[in-house]
């Protein structure tokens, strides 16, 4: 189809058909006229002959191109057959295939079944290695330090009046010792009428220290402490 499109065969044929129709129309007009046709359209006749020759030439070119294409395809087939010879199926000797040595169970000698851990074929050495690895993993996991939950707490400790010794109060509070309790910074915060409260921070381990028990112990310092409030409580 590619060669037919580029050769212009069908375009020439249309021109030929148009010229032929015009020729016969002119001839028919001459037959209908009063006298016999005395003139011959030489130009139209030559035009028709020219187009017919062009059409025939285009057809010959297409035929030549098809012959050339067929010759090239034949040469390619010969080249391919010489490079990759085809052998009949019955000529293949299956005995020449490399043999894989297998054990009595039918497995390859280098075959390792990683998932057949419970089978009878598992060696004692493989079982020992697996047990050692499991024990090492368990020991490593047990040595990993557990995450200790802690909290940062700020306490507001109010005195009885403005005559309370705030330094003595701070000293008495920090003398309270509990496993998992760590006292931090302290400061005096004004309340009213010259009275200050002691604001003190501490860090506690949640599993060891109860904030309620801690506030109760502080309130037991009755000579200094009127009340204890929790100003802030944040998990660390």
GROMACS .gro file of C-alpha atoms in nm:
model
  236
    1UNK     CA    1   0.000   0.000   0.000
    2UNK     CA    2   0.292   0.233   0.069
    3UNK     CA    3   0.418   0.203  -0.288
    4UNK     CA    4   0.068   0.246  -0.433
    5UNK     CA    5   0.020   0.568  -0.236
    6UNK     CA    6   0.351   0.726  -0.345
    7UNK     CA    7   0.327   0.625  -0.711
    8UNK     CA    8   0.021   0.839  -0.779
    9UNK     CA    9  -0.156   0.563  -0.973
   10UNK     CA   10  -0.509   0.645  -0.862
   11UNK     CA   11  -0.469   1.019  -0.926
   12UNK     CA   12  -0.362   0.949  -1.287
   13UNK     CA   13  -0.657   0.718  -1.335
   14UNK     CA   14  -0.902   0.989  -1.235
   15UNK     CA   15  -0.752   1.231  -1.484
   16UNK     CA   16  -0.771   0.961  -1.749
   17UNK     CA   17  -1.140   0.897  -1.673
   18UNK     CA   18  -1.219   1.270  -1.687
   19UNK     CA   19  -1.046   1.311  -2.024
   20UNK     CA   20  -1.221   1.006  -2.164
   21UNK     CA   21  -1.562   1.134  -2.053
   22UNK     CA   22  -1.495   1.474  -2.205
   23UNK     CA   23  -1.389   1.311  -2.532
   24UNK     CA   24  -1.708   1.109  -2.565
   25UNK     CA   25  -1.919   1.408  -2.473
   26UNK     CA   26  -1.765   1.608  -2.754
   27UNK     CA   27  -1.809   1.315  -2.993
   28UNK     CA   28  -2.175   1.278  -2.903
   29UNK     CA   29  -2.237   1.648  -2.965
   30UNK     CA   30  -2.087   1.615  -3.312
   31UNK     CA   31  -2.315   1.317  -3.392
   32UNK     CA   32  -2.628   1.511  -3.289
   33UNK     CA   33  -2.539   1.817  -3.501
   34UNK     CA   34  -2.689   1.871  -3.842
   35UNK     CA   35  -2.384   1.754  -4.033
   36UNK     CA   36  -2.139   1.473  -3.990
   37UNK     CA   37  -1.847   1.520  -3.757
   38UNK     CA   38  -1.571   1.677  -3.956
   39UNK     CA   39  -1.339   1.772  -3.670
   40UNK     CA   40  -1.136   1.550  -3.438
   41UNK     CA   41  -1.014   1.672  -3.099
   42UNK     CA   42  -0.651   1.583  -3.149
   43UNK     CA   43  -0.550   1.751  -2.821
   44UNK     CA   44  -0.788   1.543  -2.614
   45UNK     CA   45  -0.676   1.224  -2.785
   46UNK     CA   46  -0.309   1.299  -2.718
   47UNK     CA   47  -0.387   1.384  -2.356
   48UNK     CA   48  -0.561   1.048  -2.312
   49UNK     CA   49  -0.272   0.861  -2.466
   50UNK     CA   50  -0.028   1.044  -2.240
   51UNK     CA   51  -0.219   0.962  -1.924
   52UNK     CA   52  -0.260   0.598  -2.024
   53UNK     CA   53   0.117   0.570  -2.072
   54UNK     CA   54   0.181   0.738  -1.736
   55UNK     CA   55  -0.061   0.500  -1.568
   56UNK     CA   56   0.106   0.198  -1.729
   57UNK     CA   57   0.448   0.329  -1.620
   58UNK     CA   58   0.330   0.368  -1.258
   59UNK     CA   59   0.199   0.012  -1.256
   60UNK     CA   60   0.532  -0.117  -1.386
   61UNK     CA   61   0.719   0.074  -1.115
   62UNK     CA   62   0.500  -0.079  -0.845
   63UNK     CA   63   0.557  -0.428  -0.985
   64UNK     CA   64   0.934  -0.371  -0.991
   65UNK     CA   65   0.930  -0.249  -0.631
   66UNK     CA   66   0.729  -0.552  -0.520
   67UNK     CA   67   0.974  -0.784  -0.694
   68UNK     CA   68   1.266  -0.609  -0.522
   69UNK     CA   69   1.093  -0.639  -0.184
   70UNK     CA   70   1.024  -1.008  -0.239
   71UNK     CA   71   1.391  -1.065  -0.327
   72UNK     CA   72   1.506  -0.888  -0.007
   73UNK     CA   73   1.270  -1.096   0.208
   74UNK     CA   74   1.407  -1.414   0.051
   75UNK     CA   75   1.765  -1.310   0.122
   76UNK     CA   76   1.678  -1.233   0.485
   77UNK     CA   77   1.517  -1.573   0.531
   78UNK     CA   78   1.827  -1.745   0.392
   79UNK     CA   79   2.054  -1.545   0.625
   80UNK     CA   80   1.842  -1.629   0.928
   81UNK     CA   81   1.837  -1.998   0.849
   82UNK     CA   82   2.217  -2.004   0.816
   83UNK     CA   83   2.269  -1.831   1.153
   84UNK     CA   84   2.014  -2.026   1.360
   85UNK     CA   85   1.981  -2.375   1.217
   86UNK     CA   86   1.663  -2.552   1.314
   87UNK     CA   87   1.688  -2.908   1.439
   88UNK     CA   88   1.404  -3.158   1.438
   89UNK     CA   89   1.274  -3.249   1.779
   90UNK     CA   90   1.371  -3.615   1.739
   91UNK     CA   91   1.738  -3.522   1.690
   92UNK     CA   92   1.775  -3.371   2.038
   93UNK     CA   93   1.958  -3.614   2.262
   94UNK     CA   94   1.811  -3.582   2.607
   95UNK     CA   95   2.088  -3.799   2.752
   96UNK     CA   96   2.337  -3.517   2.692
   97UNK     CA   97   2.170  -3.292   2.950
   98UNK     CA   98   2.383  -3.234   3.263
   99UNK     CA   99   2.275  -3.459   3.543
  100UNK     CA  100   2.222  -3.325   3.895
  101UNK     CA  101   2.342  -3.552   4.168
  102UNK     CA  102   2.077  -3.621   4.425
  103UNK     CA  103   2.071  -3.802   4.752
  104UNK     CA  104   1.858  -4.102   4.836
  105UNK     CA  105   1.563  -3.876   4.925
  106UNK     CA  106   1.558  -3.719   4.584
  107UNK     CA  107   1.697  -3.377   4.689
  108UNK     CA  108   1.998  -3.206   4.538
  109UNK     CA  109   2.317  -3.246   4.737
  110UNK     CA  110   2.337  -2.867   4.788
  111UNK     CA  111   1.965  -2.832   4.862
  112UNK     CA  112   1.876  -2.677   5.199
  113UNK     CA  113   1.517  -2.669   5.318
  114UNK     CA  114   1.498  -2.373   5.551
  115UNK     CA  115   1.133  -2.434   5.640
  116UNK     CA  116   1.150  -2.804   5.721
  117UNK     CA  117   1.272  -2.745   6.075
  118UNK     CA  118   1.042  -3.007   6.229
  119UNK     CA  119   1.120  -3.284   5.981
  120UNK     CA  120   1.318  -3.594   6.070
  121UNK     CA  121   1.599  -3.482   5.838
  122UNK     CA  122   1.693  -3.189   6.061
  123UNK     CA  123   2.035  -3.251   6.205
  124UNK     CA  124   2.119  -3.218   6.572
  125UNK     CA  125   2.372  -2.948   6.485
  126UNK     CA  126   2.109  -2.731   6.313
  127UNK     CA  127   1.875  -2.767   6.610
  128UNK     CA  128   2.156  -2.671   6.848
  129UNK     CA  129   2.239  -2.358   6.648
  130UNK     CA  130   1.874  -2.252   6.644
  131UNK     CA  131   1.840  -2.298   7.020
  132UNK     CA  132   2.159  -2.099   7.084
  133UNK     CA  133   2.034  -1.811   6.873
  134UNK     CA  134   1.701  -1.805   7.053
  135UNK     CA  135   1.875  -1.804   7.389
  136UNK     CA  136   2.109  -1.521   7.282
  137UNK     CA  137   1.814  -1.315   7.164
  138UNK     CA  138   1.627  -1.367   7.491
  139UNK     CA  139   1.935  -1.271   7.693
  140UNK     CA  140   1.990  -0.957   7.487
  141UNK     CA  141   1.628  -0.857   7.528
  142UNK     CA  142   1.639  -0.909   7.906
  143UNK     CA  143   1.948  -0.687   7.940
  144UNK     CA  144   1.786  -0.398   7.760
  145UNK     CA  145   1.694  -0.135   8.020
  146UNK     CA  146   1.323  -0.090   8.063
  147UNK     CA  147   1.178   0.254   8.005
  148UNK     CA  148   1.111   0.422   8.341
  149UNK     CA  149   0.807   0.647   8.350
  150UNK     CA  150   0.881   0.975   8.525
  151UNK     CA  151   0.696   1.298   8.596
  152UNK     CA  152   0.801   1.656   8.664
  153UNK     CA  153   0.594   1.806   8.945
  154UNK     CA  154   0.583   2.166   9.078
  155UNK     CA  155   0.437   2.211   9.426
  156UNK     CA  156   0.303   2.528   9.588
  157UNK     CA  157   0.359   2.513   9.967
  158UNK     CA  158   0.178   2.783  10.163
  159UNK     CA  159   0.290   2.896  10.515
  160UNK     CA  160   0.069   3.001  10.806
  161UNK     CA  161   0.159   3.366  10.800
  162UNK     CA  162   0.428   3.619  10.713
  163UNK     CA  163   0.628   3.523  11.023
  164UNK     CA  164   0.694   3.168  10.904
  165UNK     CA  165   1.062   3.095  10.846
  166UNK     CA  166   1.058   3.010  10.474
  167UNK     CA  167   1.422   2.898  10.464
  168UNK     CA  168   1.357   2.653  10.745
  169UNK     CA  169   1.045   2.535  10.561
  170UNK     CA  170   1.245   2.466  10.242
  171UNK     CA  171   1.506   2.276  10.441
  172UNK     CA  172   1.245   2.059  10.613
  173UNK     CA  173   1.072   1.982  10.282
  174UNK     CA  174   1.395   1.875  10.107
  175UNK     CA  175   1.479   1.645  10.396
  176UNK     CA  176   1.189   1.425  10.293
  177UNK     CA  177   1.347   1.129  10.112
  178UNK     CA  178   1.161   0.865   9.910
  179UNK     CA  179   1.306   0.614   9.666
  180UNK     CA  180   1.238   0.758   9.320
  181UNK     CA  181   1.213   1.123   9.439
  182UNK     CA  182   1.457   1.393   9.331
  183UNK     CA  183   1.414   1.749   9.455
  184UNK     CA  184   1.483   2.041   9.222
  185UNK     CA  185   1.495   2.420   9.238
  186UNK     CA  186   1.285   2.625   9.482
  187UNK     CA  187   1.181   2.990   9.496
  188UNK     CA  188   0.955   3.223   9.695
  189UNK     CA  189   0.649   3.360   9.517
  190UNK     CA  190   0.455   3.656   9.667
  191UNK     CA  191   0.095   3.590   9.773
  192UNK     CA  192  -0.050   3.889   9.965
  193UNK     CA  193   0.016   4.108  10.268
  194UNK     CA  194   0.386   4.022  10.269
  195UNK     CA  195   0.318   3.647  10.267
  196UNK     CA  196   0.515   3.426  10.024
  197UNK     CA  197   0.462   3.068   9.920
  198UNK     CA  198   0.738   2.818   9.855
  199UNK     CA  199   0.728   2.689   9.497
  200UNK     CA  200   0.948   2.382   9.459
  201UNK     CA  201   0.998   2.135   9.171
  202UNK     CA  202   1.076   1.765   9.184
  203UNK     CA  203   1.107   1.464   8.955
  204UNK     CA  204   0.941   1.140   9.060
  205UNK     CA  205   0.933   0.787   8.924
  206UNK     CA  206   0.567   0.711   8.871
  207UNK     CA  207   0.593   0.347   8.986
  208UNK     CA  208   0.767   0.438   9.313
  209UNK     CA  209   0.631   0.774   9.429
  210UNK     CA  210   0.271   0.867   9.492
  211UNK     CA  211   0.210   1.241   9.472
  212UNK     CA  212  -0.073   1.214   9.724
  213UNK     CA  213   0.158   1.046   9.976
  214UNK     CA  214   0.426   1.309   9.911
  215UNK     CA  215   0.188   1.600   9.976
  216UNK     CA  216   0.067   1.431  10.295
  217UNK     CA  217   0.422   1.406  10.425
  218UNK     CA  218   0.484   1.774  10.350
  219UNK     CA  219   0.162   1.876  10.527
  220UNK     CA  220   0.281   1.687  10.834
  221UNK     CA  221   0.532   1.971  10.882
  222UNK     CA  222   0.262   2.155  11.078
  223UNK     CA  223   0.495   2.417  11.224
  224UNK     CA  224   0.559   2.561  10.877
  225UNK     CA  225   0.305   2.430  10.630
  226UNK     CA  226  -0.059   2.528  10.602
  227UNK     CA  227  -0.141   2.351  10.269
  228UNK     CA  228   0.015   2.200   9.957
  229UNK     CA  229  -0.118   2.240   9.600
  230UNK     CA  230   0.003   2.088   9.270
  231UNK     CA  231   0.092   2.379   9.040
  232UNK     CA  232   0.207   2.165   8.745
  233UNK     CA  233   0.231   1.797   8.656
  234UNK     CA  234   0.403   1.683   8.335
  235UNK     CA  235   0.508   1.339   8.213
  236UNK     CA  236   0.874   1.313   8.109
   0.00000   0.00000   0.00000
